[in-house]
mmCIF file of C-alpha atoms in Angstrom:
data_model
loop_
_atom_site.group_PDB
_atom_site.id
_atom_site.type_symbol
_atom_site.label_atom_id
_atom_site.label_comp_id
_atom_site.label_asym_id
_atom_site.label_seq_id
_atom_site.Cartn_x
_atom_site.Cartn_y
_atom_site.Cartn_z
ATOM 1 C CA UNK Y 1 -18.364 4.740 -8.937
ATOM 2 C CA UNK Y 2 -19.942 6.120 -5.289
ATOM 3 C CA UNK Y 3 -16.737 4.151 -3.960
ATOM 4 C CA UNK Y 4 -14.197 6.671 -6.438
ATOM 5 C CA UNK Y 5 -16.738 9.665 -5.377
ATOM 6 C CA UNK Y 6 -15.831 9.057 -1.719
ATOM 7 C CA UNK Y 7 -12.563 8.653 -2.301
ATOM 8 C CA UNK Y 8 -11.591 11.790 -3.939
ATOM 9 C CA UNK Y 9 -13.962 13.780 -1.101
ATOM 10 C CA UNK Y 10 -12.147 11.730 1.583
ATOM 11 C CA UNK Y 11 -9.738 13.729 4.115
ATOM 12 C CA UNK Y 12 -7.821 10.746 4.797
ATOM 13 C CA UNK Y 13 -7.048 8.126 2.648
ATOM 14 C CA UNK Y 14 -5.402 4.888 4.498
ATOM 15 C CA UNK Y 15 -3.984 2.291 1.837
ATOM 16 C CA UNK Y 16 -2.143 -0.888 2.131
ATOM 17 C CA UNK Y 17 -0.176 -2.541 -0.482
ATOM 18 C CA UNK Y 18 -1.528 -2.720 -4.175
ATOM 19 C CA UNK Y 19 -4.661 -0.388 -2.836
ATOM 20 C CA UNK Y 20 -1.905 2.510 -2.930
ATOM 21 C CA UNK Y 21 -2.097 2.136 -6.209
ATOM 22 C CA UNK Y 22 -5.836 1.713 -6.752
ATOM 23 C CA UNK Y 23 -6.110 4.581 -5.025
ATOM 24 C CA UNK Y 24 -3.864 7.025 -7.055
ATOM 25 C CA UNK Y 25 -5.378 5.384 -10.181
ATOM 26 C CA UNK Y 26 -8.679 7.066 -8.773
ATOM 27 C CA UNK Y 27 -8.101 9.841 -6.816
ATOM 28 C CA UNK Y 28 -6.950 13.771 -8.270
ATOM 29 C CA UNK Y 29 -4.755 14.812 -5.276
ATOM 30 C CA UNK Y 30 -5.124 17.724 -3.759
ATOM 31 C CA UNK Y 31 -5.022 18.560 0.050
ATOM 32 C CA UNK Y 32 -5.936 14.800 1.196
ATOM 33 C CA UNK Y 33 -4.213 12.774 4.168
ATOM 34 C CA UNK Y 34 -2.555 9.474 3.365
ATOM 35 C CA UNK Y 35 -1.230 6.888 5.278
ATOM 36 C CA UNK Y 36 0.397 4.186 3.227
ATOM 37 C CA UNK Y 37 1.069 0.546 4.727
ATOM 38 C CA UNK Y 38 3.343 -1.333 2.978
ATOM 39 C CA UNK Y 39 3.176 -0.153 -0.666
ATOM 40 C CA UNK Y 40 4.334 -2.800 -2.914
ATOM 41 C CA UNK Y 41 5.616 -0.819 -5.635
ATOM 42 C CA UNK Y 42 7.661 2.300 -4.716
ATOM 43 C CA UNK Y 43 10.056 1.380 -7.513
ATOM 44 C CA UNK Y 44 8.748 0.176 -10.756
ATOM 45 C CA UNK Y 45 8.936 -3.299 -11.482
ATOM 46 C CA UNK Y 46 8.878 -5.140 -14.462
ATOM 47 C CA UNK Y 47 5.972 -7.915 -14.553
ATOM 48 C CA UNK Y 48 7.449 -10.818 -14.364
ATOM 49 C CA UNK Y 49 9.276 -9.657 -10.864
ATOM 50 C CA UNK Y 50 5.937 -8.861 -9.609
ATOM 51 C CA UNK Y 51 4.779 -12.042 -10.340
ATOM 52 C CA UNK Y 52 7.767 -13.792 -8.671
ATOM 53 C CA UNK Y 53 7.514 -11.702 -5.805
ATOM 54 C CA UNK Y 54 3.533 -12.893 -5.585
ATOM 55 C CA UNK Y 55 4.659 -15.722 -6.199
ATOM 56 C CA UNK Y 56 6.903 -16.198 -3.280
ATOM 57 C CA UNK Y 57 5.047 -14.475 -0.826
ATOM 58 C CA UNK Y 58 2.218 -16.900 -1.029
ATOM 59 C CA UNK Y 59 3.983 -19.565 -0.654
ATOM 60 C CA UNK Y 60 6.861 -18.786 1.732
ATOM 61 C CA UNK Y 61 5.708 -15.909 3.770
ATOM 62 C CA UNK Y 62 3.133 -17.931 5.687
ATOM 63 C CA UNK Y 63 1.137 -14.485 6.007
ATOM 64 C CA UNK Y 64 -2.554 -16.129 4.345
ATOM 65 C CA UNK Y 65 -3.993 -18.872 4.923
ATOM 66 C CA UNK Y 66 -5.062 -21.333 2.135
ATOM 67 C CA UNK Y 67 -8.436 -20.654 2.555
ATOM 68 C CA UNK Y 68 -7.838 -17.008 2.284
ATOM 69 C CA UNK Y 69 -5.804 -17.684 -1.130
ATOM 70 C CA UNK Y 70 -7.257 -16.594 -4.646
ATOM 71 C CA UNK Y 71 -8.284 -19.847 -5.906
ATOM 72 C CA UNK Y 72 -5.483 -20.434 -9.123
ATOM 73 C CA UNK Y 73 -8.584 -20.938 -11.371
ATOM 74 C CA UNK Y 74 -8.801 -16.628 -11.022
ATOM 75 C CA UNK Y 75 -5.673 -15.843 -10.551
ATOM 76 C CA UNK Y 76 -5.400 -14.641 -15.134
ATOM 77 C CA UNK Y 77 -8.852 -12.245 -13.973
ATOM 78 C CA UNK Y 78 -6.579 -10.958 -11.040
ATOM 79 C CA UNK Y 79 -3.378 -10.381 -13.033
ATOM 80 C CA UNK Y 80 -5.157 -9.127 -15.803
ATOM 81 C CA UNK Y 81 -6.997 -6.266 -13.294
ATOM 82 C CA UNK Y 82 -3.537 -6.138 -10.910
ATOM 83 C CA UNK Y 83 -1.676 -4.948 -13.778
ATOM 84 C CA UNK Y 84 -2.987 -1.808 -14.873
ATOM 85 C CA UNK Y 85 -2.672 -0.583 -11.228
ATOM 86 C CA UNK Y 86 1.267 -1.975 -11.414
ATOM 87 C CA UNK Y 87 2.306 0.574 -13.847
ATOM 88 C CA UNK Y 88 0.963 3.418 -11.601
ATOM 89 C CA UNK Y 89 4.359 5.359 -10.735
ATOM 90 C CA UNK Y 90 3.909 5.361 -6.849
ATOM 91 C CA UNK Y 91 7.144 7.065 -6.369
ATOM 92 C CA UNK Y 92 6.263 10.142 -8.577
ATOM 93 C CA UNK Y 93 2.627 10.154 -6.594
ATOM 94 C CA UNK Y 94 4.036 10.304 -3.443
ATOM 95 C CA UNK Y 95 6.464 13.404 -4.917
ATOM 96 C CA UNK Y 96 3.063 15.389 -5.187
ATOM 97 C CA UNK Y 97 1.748 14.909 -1.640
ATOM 98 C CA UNK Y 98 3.202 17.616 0.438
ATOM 99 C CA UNK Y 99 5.446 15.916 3.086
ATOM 100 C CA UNK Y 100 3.209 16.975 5.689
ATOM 101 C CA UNK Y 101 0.163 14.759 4.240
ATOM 102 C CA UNK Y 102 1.778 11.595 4.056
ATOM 103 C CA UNK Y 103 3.321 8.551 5.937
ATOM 104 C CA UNK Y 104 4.188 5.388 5.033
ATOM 105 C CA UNK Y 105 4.227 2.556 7.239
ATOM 106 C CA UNK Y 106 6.889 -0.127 6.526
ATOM 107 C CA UNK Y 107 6.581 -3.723 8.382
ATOM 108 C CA UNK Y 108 10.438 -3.969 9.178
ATOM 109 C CA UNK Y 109 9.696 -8.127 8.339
ATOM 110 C CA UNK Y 110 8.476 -7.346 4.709
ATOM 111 C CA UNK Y 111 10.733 -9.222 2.852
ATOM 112 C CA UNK Y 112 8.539 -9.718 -0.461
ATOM 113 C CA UNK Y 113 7.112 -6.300 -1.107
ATOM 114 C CA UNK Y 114 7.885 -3.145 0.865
ATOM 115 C CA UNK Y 115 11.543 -4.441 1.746
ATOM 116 C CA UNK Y 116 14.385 -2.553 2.816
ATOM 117 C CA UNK Y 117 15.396 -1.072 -0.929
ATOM 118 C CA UNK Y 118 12.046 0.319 -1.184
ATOM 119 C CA UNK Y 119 12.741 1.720 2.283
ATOM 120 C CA UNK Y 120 16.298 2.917 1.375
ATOM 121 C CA UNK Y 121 14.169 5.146 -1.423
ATOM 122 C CA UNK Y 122 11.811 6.228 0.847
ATOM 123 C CA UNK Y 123 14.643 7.596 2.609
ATOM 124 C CA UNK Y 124 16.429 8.912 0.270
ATOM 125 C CA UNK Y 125 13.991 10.375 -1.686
ATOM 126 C CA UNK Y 126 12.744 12.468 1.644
ATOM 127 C CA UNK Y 127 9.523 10.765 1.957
ATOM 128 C CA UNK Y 128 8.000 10.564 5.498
ATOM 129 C CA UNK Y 129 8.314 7.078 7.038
ATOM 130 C CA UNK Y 130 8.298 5.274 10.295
ATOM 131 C CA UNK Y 131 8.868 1.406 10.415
ATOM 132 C CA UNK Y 132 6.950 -1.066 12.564
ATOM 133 C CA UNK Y 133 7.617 -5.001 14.104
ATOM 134 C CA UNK Y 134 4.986 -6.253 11.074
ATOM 135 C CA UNK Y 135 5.649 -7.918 8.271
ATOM 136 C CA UNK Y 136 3.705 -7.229 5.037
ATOM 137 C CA UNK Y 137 0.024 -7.864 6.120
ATOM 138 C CA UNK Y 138 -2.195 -6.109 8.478
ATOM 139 C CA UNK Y 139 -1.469 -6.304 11.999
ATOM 140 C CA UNK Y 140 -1.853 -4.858 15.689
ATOM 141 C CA UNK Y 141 1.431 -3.173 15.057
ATOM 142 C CA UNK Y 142 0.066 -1.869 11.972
ATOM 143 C CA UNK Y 143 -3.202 -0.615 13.516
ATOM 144 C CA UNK Y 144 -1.505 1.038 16.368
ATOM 145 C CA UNK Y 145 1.045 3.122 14.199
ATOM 146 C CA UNK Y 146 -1.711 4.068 12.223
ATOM 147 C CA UNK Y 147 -3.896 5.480 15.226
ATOM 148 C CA UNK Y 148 -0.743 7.244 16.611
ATOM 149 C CA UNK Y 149 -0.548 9.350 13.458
ATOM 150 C CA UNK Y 150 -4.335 9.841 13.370
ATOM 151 C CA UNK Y 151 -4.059 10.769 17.292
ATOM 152 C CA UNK Y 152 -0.944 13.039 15.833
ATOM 153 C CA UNK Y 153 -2.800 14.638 13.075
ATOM 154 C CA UNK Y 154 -5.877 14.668 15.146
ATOM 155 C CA UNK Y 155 -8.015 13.333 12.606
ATOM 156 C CA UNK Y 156 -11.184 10.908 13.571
ATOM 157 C CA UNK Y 157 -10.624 7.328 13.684
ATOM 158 C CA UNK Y 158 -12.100 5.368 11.140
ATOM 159 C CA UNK Y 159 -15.057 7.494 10.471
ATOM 160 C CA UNK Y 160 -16.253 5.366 7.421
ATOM 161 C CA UNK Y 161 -14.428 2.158 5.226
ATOM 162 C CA UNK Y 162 -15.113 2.226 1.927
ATOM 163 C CA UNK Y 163 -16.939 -1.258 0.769
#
């Protein structure tokens, strides 16, 4: 609950991936900052496309390491909480940031989740962009085009991370 709190007071919200849509499942928005990495979702999808696309990117991707992997035991507990968050409409919540308080980052080697047709609507849907040398997880590419458009927007790096 202190973790939503924060989140709707924050100036700058910085998501990756299915935490885009946590985040507009929590947050009223009003004159925040976002910077979106890789959102998974810009288009709807049914379920069972989701869970191909998880599917594949675990095993083919070679982004996480087994030991990083959801042990299968969990995975019903994860899908069950995951899919509430997959019906968010990203696309509409990105219409109602103004242009100027939003970018998303897209790792041009994202083949499984923020791939080039969720790009392509990005684009054509007029929503601020710039793509990076990543692929779908976190990287040193990733962290540098984020501090750029901090730097840009001179906003304070990494003041506090949510837990």
């Amino acid at each position: 609950e202190s973790n939503d709190r924060a989140l709707q007071n924050a100036d700058t919200i910085i998501t990756q991936s299915l935490g885009c849509n946590y985040v507009f499942s929590k947050v009223e928005i009003k004159d925040q900052r976002f910077i979106i990495v890789n959102p998974g979702f810009i288009k709807k999808k049914a379920p069972l496309r989701i869970a191909l696309r998880a599917l594949a990117f675990l095993v083919f991707a070679g982004e996480v390491k087994r030991q990083a992997m959801i042990p299968f035991r969990c995975w019903f507990s994860m899908v069950k909480k995951a899919y509430p968050l997959v019906k968010i409409d990203t696309l509409r919540m990105l219409h109602k940031i103004p242009k100027e308080n939003v970018m998303v980052i897209c790792g041009t080697k994202d083949r499984y989740y923020c791939d080039e047709h969720e790009v392509e609507i990005l684009k054509r849907e007029g929503i601020p962009y710039v793509q990076i040398d990543a692929r779908h997880l976190w990287n040193k590419n990733t962290m540098r085009a984020v501090e750029k458009i901090l730097d840009q927007n001179n906003i304070p790096k990494f003041p506090r991370i949510l837990e």
